[in-house]
Amino acid sequence: MDAGLSQEALSHEAGVSVRALADMERGRTRGPQRRTVRSLAEALGLDAAGADELEEAASLGRPRPCRSAVADRLSPAGPASATTTRAPDLLPRAPRGFHGRAAELAALTRATHGEAPVCLVVGPAGVGKTALVLHWAHRDPAGPGDGRLHADLRGFSGTGEPTAVEVLREFLAALGVPHERIPESENGAAALFRSLAADRRLLVVLDNARDSEQVRPLLPGGDRCVTVVTSRHRLPGLIVSDSARPVAVDVLAPPDGTALLAQVLGTHRVHAEPAAALRLAELCGGLPLALRVVAARLAGRPDWSLESMADELSDRTRRLSLLDLEDTGVRAALHLTLQQLPARVSGVFAHLGRHPGTHIDRYAAAALAGTDPAAAESALEHLTAAHLLTETAPGRWAMHDLVRLYARSLDAHPDTLKRVLDHYIATATGAVAAAEPGAEDCFPLPSDFLPPAAVRRFDDRSAAVAWYAAERDNLTRAVAAADAAALHDRTWRIVMTMWPLIVWRVRDGWAPLLRTALAATRADGDEHGEARVLNVLGWVLTEEDRTPEALVHLEAASTLAARAGDAFAEANALIVLAMAQASLGGLDAAADSCERAAGLARRIGDRRMERLATQHLARHQADAGHWHRALTTATHALALEQRPATTDIPHVLLLTIRGEALLGLGKQDEGITQLDLAAREAESAGYDDGALRALTALLRASADPEVQARYDAALSRLTPRT
């Protein structure tokens, strides 16, 4: 009778290891213990004669030329098969036009050393993972001495995935097992594959794996076998269960991208237009699939110039269409990747395409998708594992340009942009409160404001400063997106939430952004917002030594605020107007404007505005050389602070004025102490412009090398943005 047991089942029934069974089957074990053979006979259900025959066969310690039915029962596949005399090779042909990837090839070679290595080659769709592995495998013609197996698991294909048993049948047939001897079950086929691989040196390439579960039944059992898996997903489960060694494949650098074009089009055509070739590589984002589609289009049109193709690709609305060719291309590859993800994750991905910036965090993602940050972060991690996103820093993700274009082509909620803009308004408002405690809100919220489910909290000023630094580009792009969508009420509000950043980096070229905000307030018909924007714009222009322009805006701001009965805005405009007047030499007029501003602030009971007006009055008095008045005024302004321990911009500037006044009065030591305190508070707060002012005054009093070094450091931090 045929027991119908797999090798693993027989091992369990008889209490004999699978390895021992395999050794006995191949004749590698001579004279096994009698009790072992009797246990096997009992598990196989053999009668006495069969048991004797089994013991005799096992004692020979070598394969029998003609195997009996009893010996057949030892094989997990039933009757034994002959093996092929030539090593099987299922590898597809080597890719044509392969270029570069020296680092990745070296990493792949390192990862495939050792005992039974499993190497995991991962990267986004179209990046060339399969080409890399096949090129690497074909570089060594000899390869593993006992054969090379390959299976496309089609984890990201629209044609359906092969079952594990289908792949195993192909492997077993390649290894010489007759079709009728291949087990029907997945477990039986996997056990036989592991058994046959145990003594062989095989290369097994498992291409396009969807997940770890799809791979595990296909892993060979031999210590000398090398397995290489490619996937668009990171497959962390395979790293945990099988110590898989990941090798990341990223996009090509521009020089390698142009070299790939040259492989298809010929070096003469590419070298004739080097700038256009480089531009094409950049427009394709270094993605080999996109570059090959471009090359194919150009190859079919020999009369086209590379420059004309680059001009066509520059149109973002057509780029993805141009990068598709028949049933292949970037869009098709990304579509298949997205199909493998849960609906909740692909839904978040569609909304991410509406993000106006280059980097996203979980709060912005939650606002876009209309969900909470925890759910958004989970989706971001799934998308990262699928190589649709890259985590560029802890908690910050970015998209490849072509992936972003694809995401923007998907359906999203019509309020998606408005939601993310309101997220930035809400978050920046919180950052203002943390960076400048006690500051008045710049504006009421829009009437149709969409509050996010959760808003980032800032524990202190340094956290707010760090957020502004990280999000500056996103905020600027959000303004552009709001302006393009004619969301005027959001456009100017986002600009005004950036005022602490404008104050800290006043010479960073803010005027164009503020002019956009000004146009938005007028389109929105909001005179309150217009007065606020005019005031900030006038101040920036004054700091840029464009005082005549500044005066026009500041006078308009003062008039608008007075007409609206907005004493706060009027006082603010008068303070900035005083700065412009002082820059033209009118220090008395500047002092008068500051005193008027302080009076307005006292009338409405705004001590913060009164302190600000008094600070500027002290500045103008110091500039006029009225040291006693400047010292008295600065001391009075410091006394107006509601929280004396608070370090903010006016506090730093007041300390600086006091230090200058003390020096002017001949009190050298006190003045130096006060200026050093001002500089150190500015440095610790990240207020480089304030630190530079205090250190400049300090250097006039003392040529201390340490002070000079601090001055140089502050200047270097400011210089890249000036």
XYZ file of C-alpha atoms in Angstrom:
722
model
C 0.000 0.000 0.000
C 1.066 3.604 -0.597
C 1.036 5.544 2.670
C 0.632 8.870 0.812
C 2.677 10.719 3.400
C 4.778 13.783 2.716
C 8.314 13.746 4.022
C 7.353 16.164 6.762
C 4.322 14.055 7.753
C 6.442 10.902 7.804
C 9.006 12.715 9.947
C 6.291 13.589 12.454
C 4.770 10.083 12.522
C 8.087 8.240 12.859
C 9.906 10.745 15.095
C 12.759 11.044 12.556
C 14.054 14.399 11.296
C 13.343 15.516 7.736
C 17.079 15.910 7.155
C 17.683 12.297 8.245
C 14.970 11.094 5.884
C 16.489 13.065 3.014
C 19.945 11.649 3.799
C 18.576 8.111 3.863
C 16.757 8.601 0.569
C 19.970 9.760 -1.138
C 22.084 7.039 0.376
C 24.126 9.463 2.447
C 23.411 7.578 5.699
C 24.872 4.070 6.027
C 23.432 1.582 8.481
C 20.757 3.569 10.294
C 19.740 2.255 13.673
C 17.293 -0.600 13.503
C 14.760 1.139 15.745
C 14.760 4.090 13.318
C 13.955 1.806 10.392
C 11.267 -0.015 12.387
C 9.686 3.341 13.313
C 9.592 4.274 9.650
C 8.080 0.917 8.692
C 5.401 1.321 11.343
C 4.594 4.879 10.182
C 4.382 3.623 6.589
C 2.060 0.758 7.581
C 4.396 -1.931 6.172
C 3.953 -5.598 6.884
C 6.854 -7.737 8.150
C 8.177 -8.484 4.668
C 8.014 -4.839 3.702
C 9.790 -3.823 6.878
C 12.600 -6.293 6.160
C 12.921 -4.953 2.620
C 13.074 -1.389 3.941
C 15.794 -2.289 6.427
C 17.850 -3.964 3.709
C 17.494 -0.948 1.378
C 18.456 1.495 4.125
C 21.501 -0.511 5.138
C 23.000 -0.274 1.632
C 23.629 3.418 2.099
C 23.378 4.188 -1.611
C 20.595 4.772 -4.162
C 19.277 1.577 -5.688
C 19.285 1.353 -9.461
C 15.749 -0.007 -9.472
C 13.662 1.238 -6.575
C 10.924 -0.846 -5.029
C 7.482 0.244 -3.977
C 8.687 0.338 -0.387
C 11.511 2.740 -1.207
C 9.107 4.813 -3.272
C 7.088 5.414 -0.129
C 10.073 7.222 1.396
C 9.849 9.941 -1.266
C 7.533 12.831 -0.467
C 6.353 12.623 -4.056
C 5.715 8.889 -4.063
C 7.706 7.015 -6.762
C 11.124 8.563 -7.254
C 12.131 10.490 -10.307
C 15.213 10.728 -12.380
C 17.117 13.992 -12.221
C 18.254 16.065 -15.154
C 21.868 15.877 -16.171
C 22.078 19.559 -17.091
C 21.525 22.349 -14.561
C 18.118 23.973 -15.158
C 18.007 27.662 -16.110
C 14.652 29.457 -16.012
C 16.091 32.985 -15.970
C 14.692 35.354 -18.607
C 17.249 36.932 -20.933
C 19.500 39.665 -19.636
C 18.048 43.172 -20.025
C 19.250 45.280 -22.929
C 20.466 48.817 -22.429
C 21.314 48.317 -18.756
C 23.545 51.074 -17.400
C 25.053 52.104 -14.088
C 23.826 50.772 -10.750
C 27.340 49.893 -9.584
C 26.453 50.559 -5.935
C 23.269 48.481 -6.088
C 25.036 45.599 -7.847
C 27.720 45.591 -5.184
C 25.086 45.677 -2.439
C 23.264 42.762 -4.070
C 26.469 40.742 -4.229
C 27.169 41.424 -0.548
C 23.606 40.527 0.430
C 23.788 37.143 -1.331
C 26.830 35.928 0.594
C 26.553 33.620 3.554
C 24.414 30.640 4.474
C 21.062 30.297 2.655
C 20.781 34.032 2.047
C 17.469 35.649 1.167
C 17.947 39.017 -0.533
C 15.094 41.496 -0.833
C 15.408 44.002 -3.706
C 12.849 46.758 -3.135
C 11.931 50.020 -4.815
C 9.091 51.930 -6.489
C 7.320 50.850 -9.648
C 9.385 51.335 -12.783
C 12.703 51.822 -10.985
C 14.319 48.765 -12.593
C 14.435 46.128 -9.838
C 13.958 43.173 -12.190
C 16.495 44.524 -14.674
C 19.017 44.942 -11.872
C 18.582 41.367 -10.618
C 18.689 39.799 -14.079
C 21.747 41.819 -15.066
C 23.439 40.762 -11.825
C 22.489 37.091 -12.322
C 23.701 36.995 -15.935
C 27.038 38.661 -15.141
C 28.292 35.278 -13.893
C 27.756 32.804 -16.766
C 28.514 29.846 -14.544
C 26.139 30.991 -11.832
C 25.173 28.562 -9.082
C 26.401 25.191 -10.279
C 23.101 23.349 -9.893
C 20.742 25.718 -11.662
C 18.863 29.010 -11.735
C 15.114 29.178 -11.163
C 12.876 32.156 -11.811
C 9.204 32.906 -11.253
C 7.205 36.060 -11.874
C 4.798 36.144 -8.939
C 2.819 38.945 -10.640
C 2.044 40.589 -7.318
C 1.391 43.871 -9.117
C -0.143 42.612 -12.331
C -3.605 42.825 -13.756
C -3.369 39.246 -15.056
C -3.627 37.509 -11.687
C -1.049 35.823 -9.499
C 0.122 32.228 -9.902
C -0.586 29.989 -6.940
C 2.341 28.701 -4.934
C 1.753 25.144 -6.132
C 1.840 26.299 -9.772
C 5.247 27.899 -9.221
C 6.502 24.855 -7.334
C 5.393 22.513 -10.121
C 7.424 24.536 -12.595
C 10.453 24.440 -10.296
C 10.140 20.705 -9.672
C 9.747 19.964 -13.374
C 12.903 21.990 -14.067
C 14.692 19.906 -11.431
C 13.709 16.705 -13.262
C 10.635 15.501 -11.384
C 8.140 13.919 -13.836
C 4.794 15.656 -13.925
C 2.925 12.626 -12.596
C 5.269 12.455 -9.601
C 4.724 16.079 -8.484
C 2.476 16.303 -5.398
C -0.924 17.915 -5.826
C -0.833 19.796 -2.524
C 1.147 22.959 -1.855
C 2.683 21.489 1.291
C 3.777 18.329 -0.487
C 5.263 20.218 -3.430
C 7.036 22.670 -1.105
C 8.483 19.807 0.960
C 9.784 18.052 -2.147
C 11.300 21.297 -3.467
C 13.086 21.899 -0.174
C 14.290 18.315 -0.157
C 15.680 18.469 -3.703
C 17.313 21.844 -3.007
C 18.933 20.630 0.196
C 22.146 19.465 -1.513
C 22.165 21.831 -4.451
C 23.599 25.257 -5.204
C 20.581 27.028 -6.684
C 19.748 30.643 -7.475
C 16.021 31.225 -6.992
C 14.639 34.560 -8.237
C 11.119 35.367 -7.040
C 10.115 38.453 -8.998
C 7.342 40.962 -8.241
C 6.268 39.586 -4.874
C 3.168 41.113 -3.339
C 3.870 40.197 0.282
C 5.906 37.895 2.513
C 3.223 35.201 2.642
C 3.431 34.750 -1.132
C 7.182 34.120 -0.904
C 7.608 31.777 2.057
C 6.356 28.487 0.473
C 8.777 29.034 -2.420
C 11.983 29.343 -0.390
C 14.469 26.505 -1.002
C 15.843 24.440 1.841
C 19.533 24.240 1.001
C 22.209 26.110 2.914
C 23.977 26.835 -0.374
C 20.901 28.188 -2.170
C 20.583 31.912 -2.879
C 17.119 33.483 -3.050
C 16.502 36.947 -4.493
C 13.051 38.501 -4.091
C 11.951 41.715 -5.823
C 8.993 43.769 -4.653
C 7.469 47.226 -4.656
C 6.724 46.641 -0.985
C 9.296 46.497 1.775
C 8.145 43.054 3.044
C 9.272 43.518 6.663
C 7.709 40.148 7.556
C 10.277 38.383 5.375
C 13.053 40.268 7.137
C 11.723 39.062 10.497
C 10.970 35.428 9.591
C 13.803 34.676 7.159
C 16.464 37.303 7.906
C 16.003 38.762 4.419
C 18.625 41.365 3.568
C 17.108 44.431 1.879
C 18.731 46.182 -1.068
C 17.011 49.468 -1.975
C 16.822 50.571 -5.606
C 16.199 54.284 -6.157
C 15.789 56.480 -9.223
C 18.751 57.141 -11.504
C 20.951 60.205 -11.170
C 20.683 62.525 -14.225
C 23.977 61.348 -15.820
C 22.871 57.711 -15.604
C 19.470 58.699 -16.987
C 21.049 60.280 -20.068
C 23.257 57.206 -20.477
C 20.152 55.010 -20.511
C 18.691 57.202 -23.267
C 21.940 56.817 -25.202
C 21.728 53.016 -24.930
C 18.420 53.087 -26.834
C 18.779 56.110 -29.094
C 22.495 55.928 -29.782
C 25.213 58.082 -28.328
C 25.390 60.357 -31.393
C 21.766 61.492 -30.966
C 22.102 62.105 -27.234
C 25.499 63.771 -27.473
C 24.117 66.119 -30.127
C 21.681 67.552 -27.532
C 23.283 67.061 -24.107
C 21.255 69.781 -22.360
C 17.969 68.425 -23.728
C 18.938 64.863 -22.725
C 19.658 66.023 -19.189
C 16.355 67.879 -19.122
C 14.513 64.725 -20.221
C 16.183 62.739 -17.456
C 15.076 65.332 -14.918
C 11.506 65.497 -16.264
C 11.316 61.711 -15.962
C 12.490 62.021 -12.385
C 15.243 59.471 -13.007
C 12.653 56.694 -13.291
C 14.006 54.070 -15.744
C 10.524 53.051 -16.898
C 9.704 56.654 -17.833
C 13.052 57.086 -19.559
C 12.517 53.932 -21.618
C 9.064 55.114 -22.712
C 10.565 58.448 -23.773
C 13.353 56.645 -25.596
C 10.821 54.416 -27.363
C 8.825 57.442 -28.506
C 11.952 59.140 -29.810
C 13.209 55.942 -31.465
C 9.967 55.777 -33.452
C 10.395 59.409 -34.529
C 13.979 59.841 -35.704
C 13.182 63.333 -37.008
C 12.140 64.588 -33.542
C 14.652 66.507 -31.486
C 15.178 65.717 -27.831
C 14.411 69.354 -27.085
C 10.952 69.111 -28.659
C 10.218 66.009 -26.582
C 11.368 67.826 -23.443
C 9.086 70.751 -24.289
C 6.129 68.385 -24.552
C 6.958 66.705 -21.256
C 7.189 70.096 -19.564
C 3.403 70.329 -19.786
C 2.419 68.774 -16.463
C -1.125 68.137 -17.678
C 0.167 65.845 -20.458
C 3.269 64.344 -18.917
C 1.739 61.100 -17.652
C -0.007 60.502 -20.979
C 3.274 60.950 -22.809
C 4.897 58.458 -20.450
C 2.424 55.704 -21.338
C 2.964 53.445 -24.334
C 0.377 50.814 -25.266
C -0.250 48.798 -22.096
C 2.866 49.872 -20.257
C 4.132 53.065 -18.719
C 4.223 55.033 -15.502
C 0.466 55.417 -15.042
C -0.157 51.694 -15.570
C 2.609 50.724 -13.144
C 1.350 53.077 -10.445
C -2.230 51.939 -10.956
C -1.254 48.322 -10.323
C 0.684 49.289 -7.208
C -2.282 51.205 -5.833
C -4.668 48.301 -6.575
C -2.833 46.137 -4.055
C -3.457 48.561 -1.180
C -6.503 48.698 1.115
C -9.225 51.104 -0.006
C -8.669 53.388 2.987
C -4.991 53.756 2.032
C -5.609 54.361 -1.670
C -8.245 56.933 -0.675
C -5.685 58.886 1.336
C -3.249 58.650 -1.586
C -5.755 60.297 -3.941
C -6.105 63.230 -1.542
C -2.337 63.620 -1.113
C -2.128 64.700 -4.742
C -3.903 67.933 -3.781
C -1.231 68.904 -1.274
C 0.348 72.122 -2.552
C 3.790 71.582 -1.000
C 6.683 69.200 -1.339
C 6.589 67.534 2.096
C 3.696 66.372 4.209
C 3.178 65.379 7.832
C 0.417 63.368 9.431
C -1.596 66.465 10.365
C -1.641 67.793 6.801
C -2.470 64.315 5.474
C -5.338 64.034 7.959
C -6.704 67.424 6.869
C -6.501 66.456 3.193
C -8.286 63.139 3.690
C -10.754 64.387 6.293
C -9.565 61.919 8.913
C -7.550 61.948 12.127
C -3.727 62.053 12.351
C -3.381 58.469 13.629
C -5.322 57.030 10.683
C -3.447 59.301 8.297
C -0.083 58.204 9.673
C -1.020 54.551 9.252
C -1.914 55.220 5.608
C 1.342 57.145 5.078
C 3.309 54.176 6.411
C 1.474 51.787 4.048
C 2.205 54.082 1.119
C 5.851 54.276 2.156
C 6.079 50.481 2.305
C 4.675 50.428 -1.240
C 7.291 52.995 -2.338
C 4.643 55.556 -3.270
C 6.053 57.887 -0.618
C 9.489 58.444 0.867
C 9.999 59.348 4.521
C 12.627 62.060 4.141
C 12.850 62.816 7.871
C 11.051 61.454 10.931
C 7.392 62.329 10.472
C 7.839 64.003 7.065
C 7.043 62.367 3.730
C 7.576 63.325 0.081
C 6.335 62.078 -3.320
C 8.249 61.529 -6.525
C 7.095 64.132 -9.078
C 5.517 61.534 -11.375
C 3.751 59.871 -8.446
C 2.360 63.271 -7.439
C 1.068 63.864 -10.976
C -0.628 60.467 -10.907
C -2.218 61.181 -7.517
C -3.551 64.498 -8.832
C -5.262 62.647 -11.679
C -7.371 60.665 -9.197
C -10.729 61.692 -7.775
C -10.635 63.589 -4.495
C -13.193 65.440 -2.383
C -13.904 68.923 -3.801
C -13.045 70.533 -0.446
C -9.652 68.825 -0.203
C -7.596 71.938 -1.016
C -9.682 74.139 1.241
C -9.243 71.638 4.088
C -5.447 71.637 3.848
C -5.316 75.437 3.559
C -7.425 75.734 6.708
C -5.101 73.228 8.373
C -2.201 75.591 7.708
C -4.168 78.595 8.979
C -5.079 76.768 12.206
C -1.573 75.385 12.763
C 0.212 78.661 11.985
C -2.156 80.531 14.302
C -1.056 78.179 17.079
C 2.580 78.710 16.102
C 2.121 82.501 16.353
C 0.653 82.117 19.843
C 3.629 80.011 20.948
C 6.257 82.147 19.209
C 4.844 85.516 20.264
C 2.745 84.970 23.410
C 0.062 87.594 23.889
C 0.056 88.742 20.249
C -3.339 89.790 18.909
C -4.923 87.559 16.282
C -4.256 88.987 12.832
C -7.760 88.202 11.537
C -11.040 86.427 12.180
C -11.332 83.011 10.531
C -13.094 82.677 7.147
C -16.858 82.261 7.380
C -16.690 78.777 5.815
C -13.583 77.674 7.730
C -13.165 73.873 7.869
C -11.529 73.043 11.208
C -9.162 70.050 11.084
C -9.838 67.051 13.310
C -6.653 67.790 15.267
C -4.137 70.628 15.303
C -0.466 70.286 16.172
C 0.369 71.723 19.599
C 3.474 73.789 20.277
C 4.851 73.460 23.788
C 7.184 76.424 23.516
C 8.641 79.042 21.259
C 11.455 76.824 19.981
C 8.932 74.246 18.756
C 7.049 76.955 16.868
C 10.279 78.311 15.358
C 11.257 74.801 14.223
C 7.842 74.290 12.609
C 8.066 77.585 10.738
C 11.536 76.692 9.482
C 10.376 73.260 8.266
C 7.106 74.471 6.734
C 8.204 77.742 5.150
C 8.232 76.338 1.613
C 4.908 74.548 2.133
C 3.305 77.756 3.432
C 4.564 79.704 0.431
C 3.237 77.062 -1.949
C -0.062 76.997 -0.064
C -0.400 80.738 -0.736
C 0.220 80.129 -4.452
C -2.328 77.290 -4.531
C -4.961 79.391 -2.741
C -4.320 82.276 -5.109
C -4.589 80.029 -8.189
C -7.892 78.616 -6.887
C -9.198 82.164 -6.211
C -9.584 81.345 -2.504
C -8.762 84.950 -1.671
C -9.853 84.778 1.973
C -7.305 81.978 2.542
C -4.540 83.536 0.445
C -3.941 86.644 2.551
C -4.624 84.920 5.860
C -1.882 82.320 5.310
C 0.569 85.105 4.463
C -0.354 86.984 7.635
C 0.172 83.886 9.803
C 3.782 83.979 8.612
C 4.493 87.353 10.230
C 6.807 85.967 12.953
C 8.907 84.387 10.191
C 8.841 87.681 8.269
C 10.043 89.520 11.358
C 12.857 87.043 11.982
C 13.989 87.060 8.340
C 12.899 90.497 7.206
C 15.325 90.712 4.261
C 14.303 87.404 2.720
C 12.426 88.971 -0.183
C 8.904 88.914 1.218
C 7.516 91.761 -0.912
C 6.144 89.596 -3.803
C 4.311 87.310 -1.368
C 2.862 90.315 0.461
C 1.739 91.867 -2.833
C -0.128 88.622 -3.565
C -1.773 88.915 -0.156
C -2.634 92.563 -0.800
C -4.340 91.714 -4.097
C -6.267 88.951 -2.309
C -7.574 91.324 0.409
C -8.824 93.678 -2.279
C -10.429 90.841 -4.251
C -11.965 89.670 -0.980
C -13.207 93.188 -0.193
C -11.673 93.007 3.297
C -10.383 96.451 4.349
C -9.334 95.140 7.760
C -7.075 92.574 6.101
C -5.884 95.138 3.576
C -4.737 97.510 6.321
C -2.822 94.721 8.068
C -1.109 93.562 4.878
C -0.233 97.129 3.831
C 1.379 97.664 7.196
C 3.613 94.581 6.961
C 4.464 95.318 3.330
C 5.420 98.892 4.227
C 7.682 97.656 7.013
C 9.412 95.109 4.735
C 10.001 97.766 2.083
C 11.428 100.092 4.724
C 13.852 97.382 5.855
C 14.818 96.873 2.208
C 15.656 100.601 1.913
C 12.710 101.220 -0.405
C 11.278 103.925 1.801
C 9.382 106.028 -0.783
C 7.373 102.904 -1.766
C 6.909 102.043 1.886
C 5.461 105.462 2.748
C 2.698 105.062 0.165
C 1.578 101.759 1.668
C 1.946 102.886 5.285
C -0.069 106.044 4.833
C -2.786 103.993 3.109
C -2.703 101.482 5.971
C -3.119 104.229 8.562
C -6.008 105.800 6.664
C -7.820 102.464 6.175
C -7.426 101.515 9.830
C -8.684 104.886 11.054
C -11.683 104.705 8.703
C -12.489 101.230 9.973
C -12.110 102.363 13.612
C -9.371 99.763 14.106
C -7.179 101.484 16.714
C -4.839 98.484 16.913
C -4.133 98.485 13.179
C -3.797 102.274 13.152
C -1.269 102.190 16.005
C 0.661 99.462 14.213
C 0.707 101.486 10.995
C 1.942 104.569 12.854
C 4.828 102.596 14.374
C 5.972 101.346 10.982
C 5.406 104.805 9.479
C 7.752 106.142 12.155
C 10.425 103.679 10.967
C 10.105 104.995 7.426
C 10.240 108.590 8.650
C 13.357 107.855 10.699
C 15.083 106.220 7.728
C 14.606 109.511 5.849
C 16.146 111.434 8.745
C 12.924 112.643 10.341
C 13.629 111.399 13.855
C 11.362 114.002 15.505
C 8.476 113.066 13.191
C 9.163 109.400 13.939
C 9.047 110.036 17.683
C 5.764 111.906 17.276
C 4.231 108.984 15.345
C 5.313 106.557 18.072
C 3.809 108.719 20.791
C 0.513 108.836 18.873
C 0.628 105.049 18.552
C 1.285 104.620 22.271
C -1.688 106.893 23.030
C -3.999 104.788 20.824
C -2.756 101.630 22.545
C -3.414 103.094 25.995
C -6.899 104.131 24.881
C -7.843 100.549 23.979
C -5.916 99.081 26.910
C -3.461 97.121 24.781
C -0.282 97.002 26.868
C 1.545 94.903 24.260
C 0.977 97.501 21.552
C 1.894 100.267 24.000
C 5.154 98.471 24.750
C 5.867 98.068 21.034
C 5.242 101.787 20.381
C 7.391 102.719 23.362
C 10.176 100.400 22.174
C 10.265 102.117 18.789
C 10.178 105.524 20.473
C 13.252 104.490 22.486
C 14.935 103.347 19.276
C 14.428 106.708 17.599
C 15.626 108.556 20.707
C 18.783 106.420 20.805
C 19.426 107.033 17.113
C 19.141 110.778 17.805
C 21.716 110.437 20.590
C 19.215 111.293 23.331
C 20.714 108.687 25.655
C 18.931 109.641 28.877
C 15.526 109.710 27.168
C 16.255 106.434 25.364
C 17.289 104.714 28.609
C 14.208 105.967 30.452
C 11.832 105.034 27.627
C 13.353 101.553 27.163
C 13.177 100.902 30.912
C 9.525 101.978 30.926
C 8.755 99.699 27.975
C 10.377 96.713 29.717
C 8.177 97.421 32.728
C 5.103 97.080 30.484
C 5.899 93.392 29.855
C 3.112 91.239 31.229
C 5.527 88.338 31.770
C 9.011 89.713 32.535
C 10.615 86.326 31.934
C 9.264 86.150 28.378
C 11.846 86.377 25.623
C 10.409 87.810 22.425
C 11.604 90.134 19.691
C 10.614 93.441 21.401
C 12.279 92.260 24.632
C 15.556 91.567 22.806
C 15.436 94.923 21.018
C 14.693 96.807 24.241
C 17.669 95.191 25.967
C 19.795 96.240 22.995
C 18.588 99.855 23.216
C 19.287 99.928 26.953
C 22.796 98.608 26.327
C 23.475 101.228 23.671
C 22.113 104.006 25.917
C 24.281 102.885 28.834
C 27.326 102.900 26.560
C 26.344 106.342 25.327
C 26.194 107.553 28.921
C 29.699 106.203 29.564
C 28.583 103.209 31.635
C 30.811 100.768 29.769
C 30.541 97.653 31.937
C 26.767 97.926 32.377
C 26.274 98.534 28.679
C 28.400 95.534 27.664
C 26.564 93.305 30.135
C 23.190 94.437 28.802
C 24.163 93.955 25.144
C 25.628 90.519 25.818
C 22.372 89.516 27.519
C 20.378 90.772 24.531
C 22.598 88.863 22.084
C 22.430 85.606 24.055
C 18.637 85.767 24.369
C 18.351 86.399 20.629
C 20.718 83.515 19.836
C 18.820 81.081 22.058
C 15.518 82.145 20.474
C 16.798 81.765 16.910
C 16.357 85.496 16.277
C 19.521 85.993 14.229
C 18.701 89.524 13.083
C 18.313 90.639 16.703
C 21.520 88.861 17.687
C 23.346 90.644 14.873
C 22.102 94.049 16.067
C 23.182 93.453 19.649
C 26.554 91.992 18.638
C 27.217 94.906 16.272
C 26.759 97.347 19.143
C 28.860 95.115 21.377
C 31.740 95.046 18.900
C 31.787 98.831 18.830
C 32.494 98.734 22.547
C 34.855 95.750 22.676
C 36.868 93.940 19.992
C 36.449 90.604 21.775
C 37.342 87.610 19.493
C 34.516 85.548 20.996
C 32.018 88.306 20.213
C 33.388 88.512 16.673
C 32.958 84.759 16.253
C 29.347 84.966 17.438
C 28.742 87.880 15.063
C 30.189 85.892 12.144
C 28.022 82.879 13.005
C 24.837 84.979 13.120
C 25.763 86.673 9.858
C 26.407 83.314 8.158
C 22.990 82.073 9.243
C 21.370 85.121 7.702
C 23.496 85.424 4.568
C 21.975 82.523 2.541
C 18.587 84.184 2.777
C 19.664 87.759 2.043
